[in-house]
Amino acid sequence: MREKLSQNQRLVTAFIYLIAIMLTFNTLGSGLSSILDQNNDSSIWFYSGILLIIMGKYVTEPYFSTPTDTFANSISLILVLITIDDKTKLWGYHFLLIYSISLIVLSLIHMIFKNINEKFKNITYFLLKNIGSSTIIFSLVYLFSSYSYFASDIFLKSHSICMFISAITLWICIVFFDIVGKIISKIVTLLTLFKNKNPQEFIGISIKSDNENRYTVEIEKNSKNINEYKNSICRLVVVKTDSDSYCIGIIVKCRFLLNKLWLDILLLHADNQPIKINKQNLSLVGMDILFDEQIGSTRILNVDSIEDSIKSKIEQSYEYNNCENFIGFILPDSNINIIRFSLLNNSSSKIKDGAIICTKIFNYNVLYQVINGTTKEESINSSSDFGYINGIARKLGVYNYQNNELSVVKWIPNMGESVYLCDTNDASDLRELAKTAIGRLPGTDMKIPLANINSLITHNTAILGILGVGKSCLTFEIIKKIVDTGIKVICIDITNQYSSAKGLSKYIDDKLIINEFCQTYLDNWKTTAETTGAKDKPNEWGNLLNYSSKIKYGISCFLSKPDSNVLIINPDNHVVKKAASSFNIAALSDVSLVEKTKIISENLLEACMELGQTDTARCCIVFEEAHSLTPEWNSVVNSGDEKHSNGTSKVILQGRKYGLGCILITQRTANVTKSILNQCNTIFALRVFDDTGKTFLENYIGKDYSDTLPTLEERHAIAIGKGIGLKQPVILQLNDTKYIQSENLESN
């Protein structure tokens, strides 16, 4: 068993072994010059054998070998093997060459595919760990070369048998017994006793256990090391958990209460089991207990004293690797959808609305999103109160990196289960992420794509929020992703923003956009309305019928035009008039925006119907400033507009079977017809202040999320629906515009 030595002690041990080897072989008749002569093939036993065994065991890989270590060691061995002059002299030459190449291939496979398949990663890691360490690789070189250069001429030189036996004996002493390491360890232990210093320092007895994985230790204020303990977050400890065993844990919380220091300890797990050490194997962590200890006894663990197999388990532990992100424990009154968790005082600065946290359910790392927090006060005794913070989070599910989706886990975590902050943000990937996703879970690299473009369109989408929060930018990005799939888009925009220099052209190639409907398709369309017609036919007065026929023609041309994907229409620019009334047909009145919108929508539906029914999206109509285009009945400006708004709603209700759907953008949900809004399956809710909007969205996203709408950060939105593959609402961190605008993509 390898001794538990500090770095300096390991260096001393390696130096002593090298001196002992050179003295031994010099005594047996092989001078130092022959041992160190690199021009001699036989020097491989020293430089690529025993020297690298010692260096790996005590310097470069004192605990365990990583796949990158195996890769580097194998490359080194191949370089040595190909430089040997007489390859036939080295017994096992071809075996060593094939063995090294196999390890290189296995290391590359592990490093390339380790993030794709967890089971495959564990298998390759196990193989590399057990057959790819420097001790094993260079032991083979040492044994083969010792036999080849010492034992093969055993009948030619009388001292060869002594040299071969000495080589094997030294190798056994180093690899299996580590005699020098044991001697140094005993000397260090003896010196420690003289100094009256225990490397596994006793800190106290656990006074309570909230569950089987969590312990609390109380330390008196007059303890001589209390100042050291209060800064001991993430330090390893050993806790006696029953009469026959100890477990390794980590300190996750320190707090002063009633003039005492309380340490919360979380046990570490490997392969879903606590890292447990039986009493008779305490030497694995460098512990020698002279007398039996009380259950709950806790000691600070000296990292340098841990045996490599235990060290490996610790470094595989989820709790150890995520100690910096540990924020608290699950509290009572959590349910299937909502968890409540205690928040460590030092974690308050890490948490904010929308933060992603995770905890265990059935050994799955289940994600939750923070939606609220509360302050609490607890009385310790009649003269002392203790204040703390609780967090509230809503379940999202398990994130699948392969499919970029959230899967539901149908239960709740155990009370007292650990809670961690998910912090996997990688800024270098944000540009690539923006190409395929609409956003990501805040502060992480977990992207949320537009999972189903067809459903996004045919089941309709609403983008809601106050002025200036980025609704148009989000709309442009969605239109860009729709256009990339080849689906046509017709934008009804009365703001002229879509056709401006800062509009769609910054996201989509100009060649794919038709900005001026009138000039492109209606060159002969008269902008001055006619006042003639039969007196008993008021519908013939004005140019309404002509306008409708021109709209139908233009839409049909657009749908059949392969090199144009976006058509921008501003009905406000269309001079359309009709008879003022059936009693005064000679007087003309302007056709309202709402009626023009209905005409455009109806003609688009008719054009799609002529193409036949379909299961996939064919065309998307975008209603920018929808409160002006499709107002609610009590928000209309002109008499009769409620009828026209209902006409547009009817188009949306009928459009799905013909591949037609809409994207609706508005600042005020109260002023938009609910006949369309209620048909929007996918919702993007940005910052909203009005109670009407919050109340409407509460039906989709729940009260807990609707309450966060007024405080949403910039470039954040609450999203839900089939279009993004989310069955539950999620606060998304939207892509930055610099990553999605066409000019930035090309320049970078």
XYZ file of C-alpha atoms in Angstrom:
748
model
C 0.000 0.000 0.000
C 1.339 3.438 -0.946
C 2.204 5.620 2.013
C 0.427 8.917 2.635
C 3.204 11.473 2.105
C 3.296 15.186 1.503
C 4.753 16.558 -1.718
C 8.125 17.313 -0.165
C 8.208 13.877 1.443
C 7.455 12.226 -1.892
C 10.317 14.135 -3.541
C 12.703 12.975 -0.821
C 11.478 9.386 -1.245
C 12.027 9.497 -5.017
C 15.524 10.912 -4.556
C 16.465 8.177 -2.043
C 15.233 5.442 -4.395
C 17.288 6.811 -7.290
C 20.429 7.014 -5.148
C 19.826 3.456 -3.879
C 19.447 2.102 -7.426
C 22.594 3.719 -8.716
C 24.625 2.620 -5.663
C 23.316 -0.952 -5.940
C 24.204 -1.386 -9.610
C 27.520 0.411 -9.199
C 28.383 -2.059 -6.394
C 27.428 -4.998 -8.655
C 29.880 -3.880 -11.289
C 27.817 -1.689 -13.605
C 29.375 1.732 -13.370
C 27.327 4.908 -13.354
C 28.583 5.677 -16.854
C 26.993 2.522 -18.273
C 23.743 3.126 -16.382
C 23.425 6.698 -17.613
C 24.721 6.150 -21.172
C 21.706 7.073 -23.361
C 23.507 5.823 -26.499
C 23.311 2.320 -25.125
C 20.017 0.479 -25.785
C 20.219 -1.153 -22.381
C 19.754 2.248 -20.666
C 16.042 1.924 -21.428
C 15.637 -0.069 -18.202
C 16.710 3.055 -16.269
C 15.408 6.080 -18.215
C 12.149 4.576 -19.479
C 11.758 2.048 -16.731
C 12.596 2.556 -13.091
C 13.150 6.343 -13.385
C 9.664 6.937 -14.822
C 8.090 4.496 -12.351
C 9.524 6.542 -9.496
C 8.671 9.905 -11.071
C 5.098 8.836 -11.818
C 4.549 7.239 -8.412
C 5.925 10.075 -6.347
C 5.876 13.229 -8.489
C 3.556 13.393 -11.517
C 0.859 10.845 -10.596
C 0.997 10.352 -6.829
C -2.702 9.466 -6.455
C -4.146 8.321 -9.763
C -3.614 8.655 -13.510
C -5.856 10.694 -15.740
C -6.541 9.836 -19.403
C -4.284 12.724 -20.425
C -1.477 11.241 -18.272
C -1.920 7.886 -20.014
C -1.877 9.588 -23.412
C 1.368 11.457 -22.622
C 3.057 8.366 -21.112
C 2.160 6.226 -24.140
C 3.506 8.827 -26.575
C 6.760 8.983 -24.583
C 7.138 5.207 -24.650
C 6.558 4.995 -28.416
C 9.209 7.674 -29.014
C 11.686 5.667 -26.918
C 10.877 2.344 -28.619
C 11.382 3.644 -32.148
C 14.844 5.027 -31.236
C 16.218 1.626 -30.128
C 18.951 0.471 -32.522
C 18.669 -3.288 -32.026
C 14.960 -3.892 -31.610
C 15.379 -7.676 -31.620
C 17.418 -7.466 -28.420
C 14.477 -6.056 -26.396
C 12.187 -8.934 -25.470
C 8.485 -8.001 -25.884
C 9.270 -5.015 -28.162
C 6.218 -5.477 -30.389
C 3.954 -6.098 -27.414
C 5.053 -2.801 -25.831
C 4.521 -0.955 -29.111
C 1.006 -2.357 -29.617
C 0.167 -1.768 -25.950
C 1.194 1.899 -26.186
C -0.751 2.500 -29.379
C -3.846 0.867 -27.844
C -3.638 3.161 -24.815
C -3.318 6.222 -27.073
C -6.416 5.222 -29.014
C -8.369 4.479 -25.817
C -7.315 7.829 -24.311
C -8.411 9.738 -27.407
C -11.752 7.937 -27.493
C -12.340 8.797 -23.832
C -11.434 12.476 -24.256
C -13.538 12.902 -27.407
C -16.684 11.082 -26.262
C -16.667 11.670 -22.496
C -19.510 14.245 -22.683
C -21.712 12.141 -24.953
C -22.300 8.879 -23.108
C -21.909 8.611 -19.324
C -21.735 4.801 -19.296
C -19.141 4.713 -22.072
C -17.096 7.375 -20.270
C -17.058 5.329 -17.034
C -15.938 2.159 -18.849
C -13.058 3.839 -20.676
C -12.037 5.708 -17.527
C -11.959 2.433 -15.573
C -9.778 0.766 -18.199
C -7.359 3.684 -18.433
C -7.146 4.008 -14.671
C -6.296 0.325 -14.210
C -4.075 -0.422 -17.204
C -2.776 3.008 -18.157
C -1.019 4.336 -15.060
C 2.658 5.195 -15.269
C 3.418 2.449 -12.754
C 1.946 -0.258 -15.005
C 3.246 1.105 -18.322
C 6.817 1.638 -17.204
C 6.865 -1.495 -15.019
C 6.360 -3.509 -18.224
C 9.229 -1.637 -19.856
C 11.402 -2.176 -16.797
C 10.678 -5.905 -16.484
C 11.116 -6.634 -20.210
C 14.321 -4.609 -20.483
C 15.769 -6.094 -17.252
C 15.210 -9.578 -18.615
C 16.552 -8.657 -22.062
C 19.766 -6.945 -20.946
C 20.536 -8.803 -17.695
C 19.032 -12.306 -17.769
C 19.378 -13.145 -21.477
C 23.185 -13.463 -21.179
C 23.028 -15.224 -17.835
C 25.520 -17.884 -18.956
C 27.918 -15.327 -20.448
C 28.458 -13.116 -17.380
C 28.560 -14.474 -13.859
C 27.184 -11.311 -12.248
C 24.176 -11.046 -14.593
C 22.026 -13.236 -12.348
C 22.800 -10.893 -9.430
C 21.918 -7.825 -11.457
C 18.652 -9.365 -12.682
C 17.644 -10.448 -9.168
C 18.587 -7.017 -7.810
C 16.515 -5.291 -10.509
C 13.436 -7.396 -9.708
C 13.932 -6.945 -5.947
C 14.164 -3.154 -6.261
C 11.044 -3.099 -8.425
C 9.076 -5.164 -5.876
C 10.253 -2.925 -3.008
C 9.098 0.207 -4.833
C 5.865 -0.952 -6.419
C 4.444 -3.341 -3.826
C 6.001 -2.480 -0.472
C 7.280 1.105 -0.790
C 9.830 0.466 1.936
C 11.425 3.945 1.839
C 7.971 5.587 1.868
C 6.974 3.584 4.940
C 10.166 4.538 6.745
C 9.685 8.247 5.983
C 6.023 8.034 7.043
C 6.968 6.506 10.399
C 9.643 9.139 10.942
C 7.107 11.923 10.207
C 4.594 10.322 12.591
C 7.250 10.113 15.297
C 8.202 13.759 14.810
C 4.510 14.713 14.942
C 4.137 12.966 18.292
C 7.132 14.872 19.596
C 5.486 18.120 18.445
C 2.168 17.032 20.005
C 0.321 17.719 16.750
C -2.296 15.377 15.339
C -2.651 15.622 11.516
C -6.253 14.462 11.859
C -7.235 17.166 14.321
C -10.283 16.444 16.484
C -12.878 19.253 16.261
C -15.839 17.916 18.190
C -18.842 15.603 18.429
C -21.825 15.911 16.106
C -24.792 17.150 18.139
C -27.491 16.361 15.564
C -28.145 14.717 12.224
C -30.969 16.166 10.092
C -30.727 13.138 7.828
C -28.286 10.333 7.160
C -26.090 12.544 4.960
C -25.905 15.700 7.078
C -24.286 16.303 10.479
C -23.865 19.373 12.664
C -20.865 19.872 14.951
C -20.845 22.386 17.805
C -17.545 24.040 18.792
C -17.121 26.035 21.979
C -16.122 29.666 21.509
C -13.061 29.235 23.721
C -11.656 26.544 21.409
C -8.097 27.465 20.524
C -8.671 26.949 16.780
C -12.122 28.486 16.432
C -10.845 31.279 14.163
C -9.462 28.662 11.798
C -12.686 26.645 11.805
C -14.942 29.585 10.956
C -13.177 29.847 7.567
C -13.256 26.112 6.871
C -15.889 25.937 4.102
C -15.118 23.041 1.696
C -12.610 21.419 4.072
C -12.681 17.632 4.263
C -13.527 15.884 7.534
C -13.976 12.331 8.827
C -17.141 11.585 10.824
C -17.790 8.436 12.855
C -21.262 7.426 11.653
C -21.653 4.105 13.479
C -19.725 1.819 15.772
C -17.671 0.200 13.020
C -17.126 2.831 10.350
C -16.282 6.415 9.490
C -17.450 8.516 6.520
C -15.713 11.322 4.671
C -17.600 14.608 4.549
C -17.127 18.233 3.656
C -17.908 21.384 5.649
C -20.586 23.386 3.819
C -21.758 25.910 6.405
C -20.287 27.806 9.372
C -22.313 30.028 11.690
C -22.085 31.509 15.186
C -25.022 30.818 17.520
C -25.217 31.301 21.293
C -21.488 32.050 21.519
C -20.670 28.798 19.736
C -19.564 27.904 16.237
C -21.756 25.426 14.377
C -20.387 23.510 11.396
C -22.729 21.755 8.946
C -21.121 18.704 7.364
C -22.293 16.962 4.207
C -21.168 13.377 3.562
C -19.516 12.648 0.223
C -20.832 9.971 -2.134
C -19.272 7.843 -4.876
C -21.451 5.538 -6.993
C -24.457 6.796 -4.988
C -22.992 5.428 -1.748
C -21.296 7.317 1.123
C -17.504 7.105 1.033
C -17.216 4.833 4.040
C -14.078 3.550 5.777
C -14.214 0.596 8.128
C -12.485 0.985 11.474
C -9.794 -1.568 10.587
C -8.961 0.381 7.371
C -8.516 3.818 8.934
C -4.910 3.777 7.749
C -6.316 4.496 4.263
C -6.832 8.077 5.405
C -3.820 8.163 7.689
C -5.784 7.795 10.936
C -4.667 5.841 13.989
C -7.292 5.774 16.768
C -5.738 4.568 20.011
C -9.036 4.360 21.873
C -12.626 3.927 20.706
C -14.388 7.170 19.795
C -17.935 8.306 20.375
C -20.328 8.181 17.407
C -20.376 11.627 15.818
C -16.681 12.265 16.483
C -15.376 14.556 13.745
C -11.824 15.207 12.627
C -10.281 17.513 10.024
C -8.849 15.313 7.280
C -5.276 15.854 6.158
C -5.501 15.672 2.358
C -1.862 14.628 1.981
C -2.498 11.529 4.101
C -5.268 10.037 1.940
C -4.555 6.799 0.082
C -4.936 7.153 -3.677
C -8.000 4.886 -4.012
C -9.901 6.998 -1.463
C -8.571 10.174 -3.073
C -9.987 9.006 -6.383
C -13.427 8.425 -4.865
C -13.397 11.875 -3.274
C -12.531 13.559 -6.549
C -15.379 11.697 -8.277
C -17.848 12.855 -5.642
C -20.538 15.264 -6.852
C -20.578 17.007 -3.453
C -16.812 17.582 -3.535
C -16.702 18.849 -7.132
C -19.648 21.224 -6.552
C -18.805 22.438 -3.070
C -18.381 26.028 -4.268
C -21.918 25.925 -5.720
C -23.587 24.433 -2.629
C -26.294 26.826 -1.412
C -28.561 24.997 1.047
C -30.932 22.163 1.944
C -34.511 21.200 1.060
C -37.003 22.385 3.695
C -40.390 21.003 4.817
C -43.567 21.977 2.928
C -41.988 21.371 -0.490
C -44.259 19.693 -3.025
C -44.176 18.103 -6.480
C -43.924 21.447 -8.300
C -42.361 23.802 -5.748
C -39.431 23.352 -3.373
C -38.468 25.476 -0.416
C -34.821 25.508 0.569
C -32.672 27.089 3.224
C -30.094 29.497 1.860
C -26.625 29.699 3.353
C -25.673 33.200 4.430
C -22.633 33.201 2.162
C -24.799 32.119 -0.820
C -27.191 35.089 -0.843
C -25.065 37.009 -3.329
C -25.132 34.081 -5.790
C -28.922 33.819 -6.014
C -31.377 35.990 -7.938
C -34.742 35.664 -9.678
C -34.557 33.074 -12.434
C -31.367 31.408 -11.154
C -31.131 27.689 -11.956
C -30.508 25.312 -9.070
C -30.505 21.529 -8.838
C -31.110 18.794 -6.306
C -31.401 15.005 -6.325
C -34.572 13.019 -7.030
C -34.066 9.278 -7.589
C -30.341 9.979 -8.172
C -31.215 12.387 -11.019
C -29.931 15.963 -10.914
C -33.254 17.760 -11.274
C -33.291 21.444 -12.217
C -35.417 24.079 -10.495
C -35.781 27.802 -11.157
C -35.749 30.317 -8.315
C -38.955 32.364 -8.370
C -39.119 33.885 -4.894
C -37.507 34.186 -1.502
C -38.558 34.925 2.044
C -36.825 36.030 5.226
C -37.411 34.102 8.434
C -36.601 34.552 12.074
C -36.136 31.781 14.579
C -35.873 32.131 18.363
C -32.966 30.200 19.814
C -33.838 31.159 23.376
C -35.633 33.969 25.174
C -32.843 36.454 24.491
C -31.552 35.446 21.077
C -33.145 35.435 17.615
C -31.607 34.081 14.453
C -32.526 35.463 10.999
C -32.151 33.515 7.775
C -33.351 33.377 4.156
C -35.446 30.706 2.441
C -35.665 30.332 -1.312
C -38.612 29.124 -3.389
C -38.058 27.392 -6.724
C -40.227 25.726 -9.346
C -39.380 22.372 -10.949
C -38.081 22.337 -14.525
C -36.896 18.729 -14.891
C -33.759 16.955 -16.038
C -31.900 18.648 -18.894
C -30.879 16.391 -21.774
C -27.825 17.854 -23.536
C -28.212 15.565 -26.553
C -31.777 16.660 -27.325
C -31.578 20.091 -25.652
C -34.813 19.507 -23.789
C -36.178 19.235 -20.265
C -37.608 15.870 -19.170
C -40.124 15.640 -16.343
C -39.292 13.837 -13.088
C -42.475 12.951 -11.223
C -41.701 13.231 -7.521
C -40.121 15.423 -4.864
C -36.644 15.474 -3.289
C -36.084 14.160 0.211
C -36.237 16.666 3.026
C -32.734 17.854 3.844
C -31.432 16.993 0.357
C -28.579 19.215 -0.817
C -29.257 22.102 -3.204
C -26.654 23.421 -5.653
C -26.437 26.439 -7.922
C -26.077 25.527 -11.603
C -23.294 27.686 -12.969
C -22.166 26.260 -16.312
C -21.973 29.513 -18.246
C -19.445 29.364 -21.090
C -19.209 32.706 -22.896
C -17.129 31.232 -25.709
C -20.120 29.151 -26.836
C -22.753 31.897 -26.885
C -22.299 32.704 -30.563
C -22.705 29.069 -31.581
C -25.588 28.690 -29.142
C -27.460 31.592 -30.746
C -27.435 29.865 -34.136
C -29.653 27.018 -32.938
C -31.379 28.280 -29.787
C -33.707 31.130 -28.880
C -32.066 31.427 -25.451
C -30.769 29.445 -22.495
C -31.468 28.778 -18.871
C -30.013 31.821 -17.036
C -26.348 31.532 -16.115
C -25.913 28.128 -17.804
C -24.997 26.623 -21.160
C -28.324 24.741 -21.326
C -29.849 26.057 -24.524
C -33.553 26.146 -25.354
C -34.102 25.883 -29.136
C -37.232 26.493 -31.144
C -38.012 22.800 -30.860
C -40.917 22.754 -33.294
C -41.116 25.555 -35.866
C -44.303 24.079 -37.315
C -46.110 24.199 -33.976
C -44.686 27.651 -33.273
C -46.565 28.876 -36.361
C -49.663 26.712 -36.758
C -50.472 26.781 -33.029
C -49.714 30.522 -32.932
C -47.276 32.520 -30.828
C -47.633 35.648 -28.676
C -44.819 38.009 -27.692
C -45.938 40.287 -24.877
C -44.238 43.094 -22.983
C -44.011 46.813 -22.388
C -42.425 49.284 -24.786
C -38.662 49.017 -25.224
C -37.975 45.594 -23.670
C -36.887 43.870 -26.896
C -40.092 42.408 -28.338
C -39.147 43.378 -31.903
C -35.612 41.980 -31.559
C -37.030 38.685 -30.345
C -39.547 38.715 -33.202
C -36.809 39.370 -35.774
C -34.788 36.449 -34.407
C -37.792 34.128 -34.565
C -38.566 35.274 -38.123
C -34.935 34.611 -39.066
C -35.160 31.041 -37.764
C -38.502 30.542 -39.556
C -37.047 31.808 -42.828
C -34.065 29.463 -42.432
C -36.535 26.557 -42.689
C -37.998 27.912 -45.960
C -41.387 28.956 -44.536
C -42.897 32.209 -45.848
C -43.555 35.155 -43.521
C -45.918 38.110 -44.058
C -45.400 40.991 -41.626
C -48.143 43.552 -41.069
C -46.161 46.444 -39.614
C -47.620 49.928 -39.202
C -44.468 51.223 -37.444
C -42.184 50.887 -40.515
C -39.596 49.379 -38.171
C -39.395 46.095 -40.079
C -38.450 47.823 -43.341
C -36.037 50.321 -41.735
C -32.246 50.082 -41.746
C -32.391 48.729 -38.188
C -35.131 46.242 -38.972
C -35.241 42.790 -40.514
C -32.399 43.511 -42.930
C -29.958 43.299 -40.002
C -31.063 39.693 -39.414
C -32.038 38.419 -42.875
C -30.503 38.874 -46.323
C -32.101 41.848 -48.113
C -32.617 39.695 -51.183
C -35.154 37.575 -49.288
C -37.240 40.596 -48.174
C -39.892 42.496 -50.139
C -40.284 45.843 -48.368
C -42.649 47.778 -50.634
C -45.796 45.793 -51.368
C -47.357 48.452 -53.605
C -44.337 48.916 -55.877
C -43.534 45.223 -56.198
C -46.909 43.745 -57.035
C -49.395 46.616 -57.478
C -47.639 48.947 -59.889
C -50.930 49.856 -61.563
C -52.890 50.086 -58.322
C -54.560 53.488 -58.026
C -54.085 55.246 -54.723
C -57.008 57.590 -55.431
C -60.356 55.958 -54.661
C -63.090 56.024 -57.303
C -66.444 57.612 -56.402
C -68.557 56.018 -59.135
C -70.868 53.048 -58.944
C -74.456 51.941 -58.977
C -76.560 53.787 -56.434
C -78.100 50.563 -55.189
C -74.696 48.862 -54.818
C -72.690 50.699 -52.143
C -69.952 48.003 -52.206
C -68.942 49.205 -55.685
C -68.200 52.728 -54.460
C -64.641 53.445 -53.519
C -61.724 51.067 -54.205
C -62.279 48.434 -51.510
C -63.014 45.604 -53.965
C -60.059 46.612 -56.130
C -57.827 46.691 -53.059
C -58.918 43.208 -52.020
C -58.272 41.755 -55.484
C -54.837 43.380 -55.654
C -53.979 42.066 -52.187
C -54.996 38.550 -53.222
C -52.921 38.773 -56.398
C -49.874 40.088 -54.545
C -50.065 37.387 -51.861
C -50.439 34.629 -54.451
C -47.383 35.942 -56.303
C -45.389 36.110 -53.067
C -46.273 32.545 -52.036
C -45.210 31.232 -55.426
C -41.997 33.275 -55.594
C -39.099 30.954 -54.568
C -36.468 33.657 -53.998
C -38.456 35.786 -51.516
C -39.289 34.656 -47.986
C -40.503 37.790 -46.198
C -43.181 40.246 -47.290
C -43.594 43.463 -45.254
C -46.929 45.284 -45.535
C -47.835 48.613 -43.949
C -51.628 49.009 -44.414
C -51.330 52.561 -43.115
C -49.772 53.498 -46.492
C -52.721 52.082 -48.453
C -55.343 54.653 -49.402
C -58.533 52.615 -49.331
C -61.986 54.104 -49.228
C -65.553 52.836 -49.231
C -69.060 54.260 -49.171
C -69.672 56.092 -45.939
C -73.064 54.365 -45.549
C -75.849 52.793 -47.556
C -77.741 56.077 -47.214
C -74.915 58.299 -48.406
C -72.990 56.190 -50.885
C -71.494 59.128 -52.750
C -69.559 60.141 -49.627
C -66.429 58.055 -49.036
C -64.802 57.173 -45.741
C -61.382 55.707 -45.014
C -61.138 51.966 -44.463
C -59.739 51.321 -40.973
C -56.529 49.454 -40.169
C -58.559 46.682 -38.573
C -60.561 46.115 -41.769
C -57.413 46.201 -43.932
C -55.864 43.628 -41.623
C -58.931 41.420 -42.036
C -58.732 41.741 -45.839
C -55.037 40.798 -45.881
C -55.626 37.867 -43.511
C -58.642 36.540 -45.399
C -56.891 36.687 -48.749
C -53.857 34.942 -47.272
C -56.072 32.157 -45.914
C -57.799 31.842 -49.293
C -54.414 31.574 -51.043
C -53.318 28.857 -48.590
C -56.605 26.994 -49.042
C -56.024 26.930 -52.808
C -52.718 25.146 -52.104
C -54.564 22.455 -50.131
C -54.441 21.099 -46.591
C -51.105 20.287 -44.980
C -49.689 19.043 -41.672
C -46.735 21.439 -41.765
C -46.455 25.201 -41.596
C -46.705 27.015 -44.914
C -46.921 30.689 -44.010
C -46.759 32.823 -40.866
C -48.504 36.179 -40.524
C -46.944 38.622 -38.042
C -49.217 41.169 -36.332
C -46.920 43.936 -35.080
C -48.714 46.290 -32.659
C -51.577 43.781 -32.566
C -53.657 46.010 -30.284
C -54.093 48.328 -33.309
C -54.629 45.548 -35.879
C -56.839 43.091 -33.969
C -58.301 45.026 -31.000
C -60.649 43.632 -28.375
C -64.308 44.553 -28.889
C -64.203 47.188 -26.142
C -61.002 48.790 -27.506
C -62.013 49.523 -31.096
C -61.725 53.089 -32.427
C -64.069 52.875 -35.410
C -67.590 51.568 -35.459
C -67.738 48.096 -36.949
C -64.099 47.240 -36.201
C -65.156 44.618 -33.663
C -66.691 42.693 -36.601
C -63.504 43.035 -38.643
C -61.362 41.955 -35.689
C -63.533 38.858 -35.354
C -62.993 38.239 -39.072
C -59.222 38.157 -38.540
C -59.715 35.863 -35.540
C -61.734 33.476 -37.703
C -58.835 33.302 -40.180
C -56.435 32.300 -37.380
C -58.876 29.694 -36.063
C -59.230 28.104 -39.504
C -55.657 28.506 -40.703
C -53.911 25.591 -38.963
C -55.125 22.849 -41.330
C -53.799 24.890 -44.277
C -50.399 25.579 -42.722
C -51.225 29.168 -41.681
C -50.527 30.619 -38.241
C -49.502 33.859 -36.627
C -47.103 35.660 -34.335
C -48.835 38.344 -32.298
C -46.819 41.181 -30.721
C -48.392 43.653 -28.325
C -47.748 45.878 -25.330
C -51.209 45.510 -23.783
C -53.001 42.177 -23.610
C -56.167 43.967 -22.448
C -56.549 45.687 -25.846
C -56.009 42.619 -28.070
C -58.839 40.322 -29.098
C -58.819 37.306 -26.824
C -60.152 35.168 -29.681
C -56.612 35.161 -31.117
C -54.650 35.556 -27.884
C -56.302 32.506 -26.336
C -55.284 30.458 -29.378
C -51.565 31.194 -28.864
C -49.970 28.003 -27.605
C -46.454 29.457 -27.376
C -45.946 32.522 -25.164
C -42.934 34.794 -24.688
C -43.691 37.200 -21.823
C -41.181 39.992 -21.304
C -41.459 42.699 -18.638
C -45.093 43.561 -17.879
C -46.470 46.001 -15.280
C -50.226 46.237 -15.791
C -52.466 44.018 -13.675
C -54.605 43.034 -16.666
C -51.600 41.618 -18.485
C -50.348 39.828 -15.390
C -53.789 38.364 -14.703
C -54.121 37.097 -18.275
C -50.641 35.522 -18.240
C -51.309 33.938 -14.859
C -53.570 31.433 -16.646
C -50.594 30.305 -18.727
C -47.610 30.564 -16.415
C -49.073 30.525 -12.903
C -49.169 33.218 -10.248
C -45.620 32.582 -9.040
C -44.136 33.355 -12.454
C -46.582 36.187 -13.266
C -45.486 37.922 -10.052
C -41.918 38.048 -11.422
C -42.938 39.817 -14.666
C -42.398 43.402 -13.381
C -38.826 42.600 -12.283
C -37.597 40.597 -15.291
C -34.088 41.605 -16.359
C -33.243 42.917 -19.808
C -33.052 40.182 -22.465
C -35.049 37.795 -20.262
C -38.492 36.341 -20.928
C -40.857 33.799 -19.412
C -41.555 31.208 -22.108
C -43.877 28.223 -22.466
C -45.445 26.231 -25.282
C -45.081 23.595 -27.988
C -42.916 25.809 -30.182
C -40.065 25.645 -27.669
C -40.884 22.215 -26.274
C -41.703 23.470 -22.773
C -44.680 22.104 -20.857
C -43.927 24.312 -17.891
C -42.961 28.021 -17.831
C -39.272 28.905 -17.730
C -37.437 32.208 -17.396
C -35.084 32.284 -20.379
C -31.981 34.372 -20.885
C -32.461 35.474 -24.507
C -29.613 35.682 -27.008
C -27.706 38.933 -27.241
C -28.479 40.736 -30.509
C -24.770 40.888 -31.413
C -24.788 37.113 -31.759
C -27.844 36.896 -34.035
C -27.619 39.834 -36.429
C -26.388 38.777 -39.863
C -23.617 41.369 -40.127
C -22.119 40.231 -36.815
C -22.281 36.566 -37.807
C -20.436 37.290 -41.031
C -17.789 39.493 -39.426
C -17.039 36.960 -36.734
